Amino acid sequence: MKHLLILLITLTFAGNARAKEQDSKADSIKRLIATDLKSPKTTAKPNVDRLNELAEEYYESYPDSTFKYASMAMAFGSRSGYVKGVADGLNNVGMVNTFRGEYALSTRNFSRALQLHRSVGDRYGMSDDQIGLGRVQDFLGNYPKAIIYLDSALAIRKTLGNEADLADCYNYLGITYDNKGEFSKALDYYLKSLAIYLKHKNELATADSYCNIGIIMQHLELYPKALNYFNTALKIWLKYKDMQGISTIYLNNGEVYMAQRKFAEAFTSLNKASKIFHDMDDREGISLAYYDLGLCYHHTDRRDSALKYLNLSLATAAADKIPYNKTHAYLGLATVYNSTRDHTNALAYASLAKNTADGLGNADLRADAALQLSQALAASGKFEQAYREQRLYSTLQDSVNHTEILQRLAAYDLESAFAKDQLAYKRQNEAQIKAYQQAIRDQRNMIIFYAVVALLTAAIALVYYKGKRKQTLINRELTQKNTEIIAQKNSLDEHSHKLNDLNHLKDRLIAVLAHDLRAPLSTLRGLFGLMADQDLTPEEFAEMAPKVFSRLENTSDFLDTLLFWINSQVDGTNNVTSFSLYDMVENELSILEVQLQQKQLTVINTVGKDDYVIADPNSIRIVVHNFLTNAIKFSPVGGEVGISAYNGVDGKQIFKISDRGVGILPHQLSALFKSKVNSTPGTNNELGTGMGLLFCKDLIENSNGKIWAESEPGKGADLYFSLPVGDATSR
């Protein structure tokens, strides 16, 4: 028979995770560490923990992969000084070595892991290592020592407070007491572990417990019960495709069929188990399958096949140092040789069976060994020794039978108590389920009630919403009408202001035309009158002519500006194009060259040939001309006029004309582009109308531009305008 061992790992999920979930989790962990393994930071604590976690994930299906990842974790943990990571890796390696039958090596692994876990105060790790050591001693047949380790692990886990972890310890103690032949104690521990697994709905671990309880029933020759437990476990393992569990049930069912002398069923079941054990390289399982097949062949009178499989079982058990399996193999061989009257071989194997059984301390095995040895000795003529062995067999068998009866009674009591506990637990669950269902019904009724309330509320809200929406539409329409009325009022106000402004402008224009135009014409008429009357000498005429000419020139400039502005107001500025400021400035400078020379002014023109703007060139020419005449007018004799252009922060081209003349007073500067300014004489007593810049503002703004001035009295003035940037290609 074969127990299914719960994995010796630190995480409880390994006993109950589904196969697909395990594969998925392993893949996730691999992805997390794939990049880290190429990094110099791979020694970091999280990466070592991931490697150990991956090692644990693979133990059920690929022990070699467990060994690989655990070894990597140990190497990286040692490099970074991460003691717990090294200890966890040693524990994983110890599990694999135990699986391979390398018990001396696994003992060293677990012992060193225990030292390291103790040094860092990792109590759970310590309990894991003690379980590993206990399992090794169980395999070696040192049951008292195994129980000491397992009891110590159980004591630690009781202090940690995780009930699921206790179940593993109970299961391992049950296996050890089972191997020792103390079936009632084994059953007690199995039932404790089963109760916890059922409570936590841990299906795979529950299957382990069903299997192990079935083995107890098999020992006590309660074969129908044994098959019932085995097949309950098998259903779970088939569901999860757990090959270890499936192979174990096939082996144990085969033994029960053999005990019931159903040899055809036994052969079928045992051959299935043997195939899976070989596929998984499960050395203990292979040895037990060979032993059971050997006995089946013996019971069906096929001596050669029986000896073949029993010798294979012995060789495997000896190679893997499994004394329990070796004892069974010795007994099987002794049984076959006794039945075929090969007394020499029978005596040899019976003696070996007795020695190993005595070492294990298992009463069942000792009794079977004494019986085979007694038969071999009697057949060899050693009757006195045969008699002693026969008496020993009788004593042991009586003890076994007596113990078996007691244990069978204890098993019935334990099973009954467990059934009562499970029934009580089931009733408690049913009561909880009923309460839960009632709560669901109450909740459903409340949901219906609230749904009705919600529907009524929604209906009321819908009526309110429709009324509110209608009111909102009316209000919106009223607001729109009010907005239109206000817009119309604002438009009327704006037109009214414009009409007022135009009316004021008309008044100013009439005043200018009445005064500023009449004055130079009157002067000219008077001059010509004096000349006609010959009251002026040529010298006096030559002296007065430049002054009269200057006034006529100013008047002409003003008329040009005025007429162009009036034309722009009537026809608009449709001649918008891209043109060069440089060319325009140069043209205006040539026109004003005489005035510049009269005042000996120096012009510094830094306007670039690539400085283009988009506007009506005629409008901008008027503005540039006005800027220049203002600069000339207020610059001192021998002064300097600066002309420049550059790109502004708003992406427009800025034009600037600077003079270093008398400057503009603050109150005049603030009204410069808003109304008529009382013109002051220039540095050579040049006169003006005070309206030129007002027209310039209108012309610039009509060209989508902006005009402004900056000045500090006594230090000159800067006149600016900005226009959209143009280029030579769009002329």
PDB file of N, CA and C in Angstrom, residues 588-620:
ATOM      1  N   GLU A 588       9.521 107.198 -48.649  1.00  0.00           N
ATOM      2  CA  GLU A 588       9.099 108.355 -47.866  1.00  0.00           C
ATOM      3  C   GLU A 588      10.288 109.216 -47.461  1.00  0.00           C
ATOM      4  N   LEU A 589      11.421 108.579 -47.181  1.00  0.00           N
ATOM      5  CA  LEU A 589      12.622 109.353 -46.834  1.00  0.00           C
ATOM      6  C   LEU A 589      13.068 110.219 -48.007  1.00  0.00           C
ATOM      7  N   SER A 590      12.938 109.669 -49.218  1.00  0.00           N
ATOM      8  CA  SER A 590      13.330 110.462 -50.392  1.00  0.00           C
ATOM      9  C   SER A 590      12.391 111.652 -50.587  1.00  0.00           C
ATOM     10  N   ILE A 591      11.105 111.451 -50.269  1.00  0.00           N
ATOM     11  CA  ILE A 591      10.131 112.546 -50.389  1.00  0.00           C
ATOM     12  C   ILE A 591      10.434 113.649 -49.376  1.00  0.00           C
ATOM     13  N   LEU A 592      10.826 113.241 -48.175  1.00  0.00           N
ATOM     14  CA  LEU A 592      11.068 114.207 -47.091  1.00  0.00           C
ATOM     15  C   LEU A 592      12.530 114.607 -46.977  1.00  0.00           C
ATOM     16  N   GLU A 593      13.306 114.335 -48.002  1.00  0.00           N
ATOM     17  CA  GLU A 593      14.749 114.590 -47.934  1.00  0.00           C
ATOM     18  C   GLU A 593      15.054 116.062 -47.655  1.00  0.00           C
ATOM     19  N   VAL A 594      14.279 116.995 -48.277  1.00  0.00           N
ATOM     20  CA  VAL A 594      14.531 118.443 -48.109  1.00  0.00           C
ATOM     21  C   VAL A 594      14.341 118.842 -46.649  1.00  0.00           C
ATOM     22  N   GLN A 595      13.191 118.378 -46.031  1.00  0.00           N
ATOM     23  CA  GLN A 595      12.945 118.721 -44.633  1.00  0.00           C
ATOM     24  C   GLN A 595      14.038 118.163 -43.731  1.00  0.00           C
ATOM     25  N   LEU A 596      14.488 116.941 -44.037  1.00  0.00           N
ATOM     26  CA  LEU A 596      15.557 116.343 -43.229  1.00  0.00           C
ATOM     27  C   LEU A 596      16.839 117.162 -43.334  1.00  0.00           C
ATOM     28  N   GLN A 597      17.147 117.624 -44.531  1.00  0.00           N
ATOM     29  CA  GLN A 597      18.378 118.391 -44.725  1.00  0.00           C
ATOM     30  C   GLN A 597      18.275 119.755 -44.059  1.00  0.00           C
ATOM     31  N   GLN A 598      17.057 120.353 -44.101  1.00  0.00           N
ATOM     32  CA  GLN A 598      16.895 121.670 -43.485  1.00  0.00           C
ATOM     33  C   GLN A 598      17.231 121.627 -41.990  1.00  0.00           C
ATOM     34  N   LYS A 599      16.875 120.490 -41.343  1.00  0.00           N
ATOM     35  CA  LYS A 599      17.159 120.393 -39.906  1.00  0.00           C
ATOM     36  C   LYS A 599      18.413 119.574 -39.617  1.00  0.00           C
ATOM     37  N   GLN A 600      19.122 119.212 -40.708  1.00  0.00           N
ATOM     38  CA  GLN A 600      20.393 118.481 -40.583  1.00  0.00           C
ATOM     39  C   GLN A 600      20.207 117.216 -39.709  1.00  0.00           C
ATOM     40  N   LEU A 601      19.133 116.463 -39.984  1.00  0.00           N
ATOM     41  CA  LEU A 601      18.827 115.254 -39.195  1.00  0.00           C
ATOM     42  C   LEU A 601      19.522 114.027 -39.785  1.00  0.00           C
ATOM     43  N   THR A 602      19.968 113.156 -38.886  1.00  0.00           N
ATOM     44  CA  THR A 602      20.573 111.878 -39.285  1.00  0.00           C
ATOM     45  C   THR A 602      19.528 110.775 -39.116  1.00  0.00           C
ATOM     46  N   VAL A 603      19.305 110.020 -40.171  1.00  0.00           N
ATOM     47  CA  VAL A 603      18.318 108.924 -40.127  1.00  0.00           C
ATOM     48  C   VAL A 603      19.053 107.583 -40.032  1.00  0.00           C
ATOM     49  N   ILE A 604      18.704 106.797 -39.017  1.00  0.00           N
ATOM     50  CA  ILE A 604      19.262 105.438 -38.871  1.00  0.00           C
ATOM     51  C   ILE A 604      18.135 104.455 -39.173  1.00  0.00           C
ATOM     52  N   ASN A 605      18.169 103.859 -40.338  1.00  0.00           N
ATOM     53  CA  ASN A 605      17.110 102.951 -40.795  1.00  0.00           C
ATOM     54  C   ASN A 605      17.612 101.513 -40.719  1.00  0.00           C
ATOM     55  N   THR A 606      17.072 100.725 -39.791  1.00  0.00           N
ATOM     56  CA  THR A 606      17.467  99.310 -39.658  1.00  0.00           C
ATOM     57  C   THR A 606      16.379  98.364 -40.148  1.00  0.00           C
ATOM     58  N   VAL A 607      15.385  98.917 -40.822  1.00  0.00           N
ATOM     59  CA  VAL A 607      14.331  98.046 -41.371  1.00  0.00           C
ATOM     60  C   VAL A 607      14.958  97.133 -42.420  1.00  0.00           C
ATOM     61  N   GLY A 608      14.708  95.823 -42.311  1.00  0.00           N
ATOM     62  CA  GLY A 608      15.309  94.859 -43.220  1.00  0.00           C
ATOM     63  C   GLY A 608      14.541  94.745 -44.525  1.00  0.00           C
ATOM     64  N   LYS A 609      15.247  94.311 -45.540  1.00  0.00           N
ATOM     65  CA  LYS A 609      14.591  94.140 -46.837  1.00  0.00           C
ATOM     66  C   LYS A 609      13.592  92.979 -46.818  1.00  0.00           C
ATOM     67  N   ASP A 610      13.717  92.095 -45.811  1.00  0.00           N
ATOM     68  CA  ASP A 610      12.792  90.958 -45.705  1.00  0.00           C
ATOM     69  C   ASP A 610      11.630  91.239 -44.766  1.00  0.00           C
ATOM     70  N   ASP A 611      11.512  92.497 -44.291  1.00  0.00           N
ATOM     71  CA  ASP A 611      10.427  92.838 -43.368  1.00  0.00           C
ATOM     72  C   ASP A 611       9.183  93.206 -44.171  1.00  0.00           C
ATOM     73  N   TYR A 612       8.269  92.233 -44.284  1.00  0.00           N
ATOM     74  CA  TYR A 612       7.030  92.423 -45.048  1.00  0.00           C
ATOM     75  C   TYR A 612       5.838  92.419 -44.088  1.00  0.00           C
ATOM     76  N   VAL A 613       4.796  93.181 -44.458  1.00  0.00           N
ATOM     77  CA  VAL A 613       3.545  93.173 -43.708  1.00  0.00           C
ATOM     78  C   VAL A 613       2.391  93.019 -44.693  1.00  0.00           C
ATOM     79  N   ILE A 614       1.233  92.652 -44.146  1.00  0.00           N
ATOM     80  CA  ILE A 614       0.022  92.498 -44.961  1.00  0.00           C
ATOM     81  C   ILE A 614      -0.953  93.604 -44.577  1.00  0.00           C
ATOM     82  N   ALA A 615      -1.253  94.517 -45.509  1.00  0.00           N
ATOM     83  CA  ALA A 615      -2.176  95.637 -45.276  1.00  0.00           C
ATOM     84  C   ALA A 615      -2.389  96.363 -46.606  1.00  0.00           C
ATOM     85  N   ASP A 616      -3.146  97.469 -46.517  1.00  0.00           N
ATOM     86  CA  ASP A 616      -3.306  98.345 -47.689  1.00  0.00           C
ATOM     87  C   ASP A 616      -2.082  99.260 -47.755  1.00  0.00           C
ATOM     88  N   PRO A 617      -1.221  99.135 -48.762  1.00  0.00           N
ATOM     89  CA  PRO A 617       0.019  99.924 -48.808  1.00  0.00           C
ATOM     90  C   PRO A 617      -0.231 101.430 -48.748  1.00  0.00           C
ATOM     91  N   ASN A 618      -1.299 101.915 -49.391  1.00  0.00           N
ATOM     92  CA  ASN A 618      -1.574 103.359 -49.400  1.00  0.00           C
ATOM     93  C   ASN A 618      -1.891 103.863 -47.997  1.00  0.00           C
ATOM     94  N   SER A 619      -2.672 103.044 -47.236  1.00  0.00           N
ATOM     95  CA  SER A 619      -2.988 103.441 -45.864  1.00  0.00           C
ATOM     96  C   SER A 619      -1.723 103.517 -45.025  1.00  0.00           C
ATOM     97  N   ILE A 620      -0.874 102.496 -45.144  1.00  0.00           N
ATOM     98  CA  ILE A 620       0.330 102.446 -44.311  1.00  0.00           C
ATOM     99  C   ILE A 620       1.317 103.537 -44.746  1.00  0.00           C
TER     100      ILE A 620
END
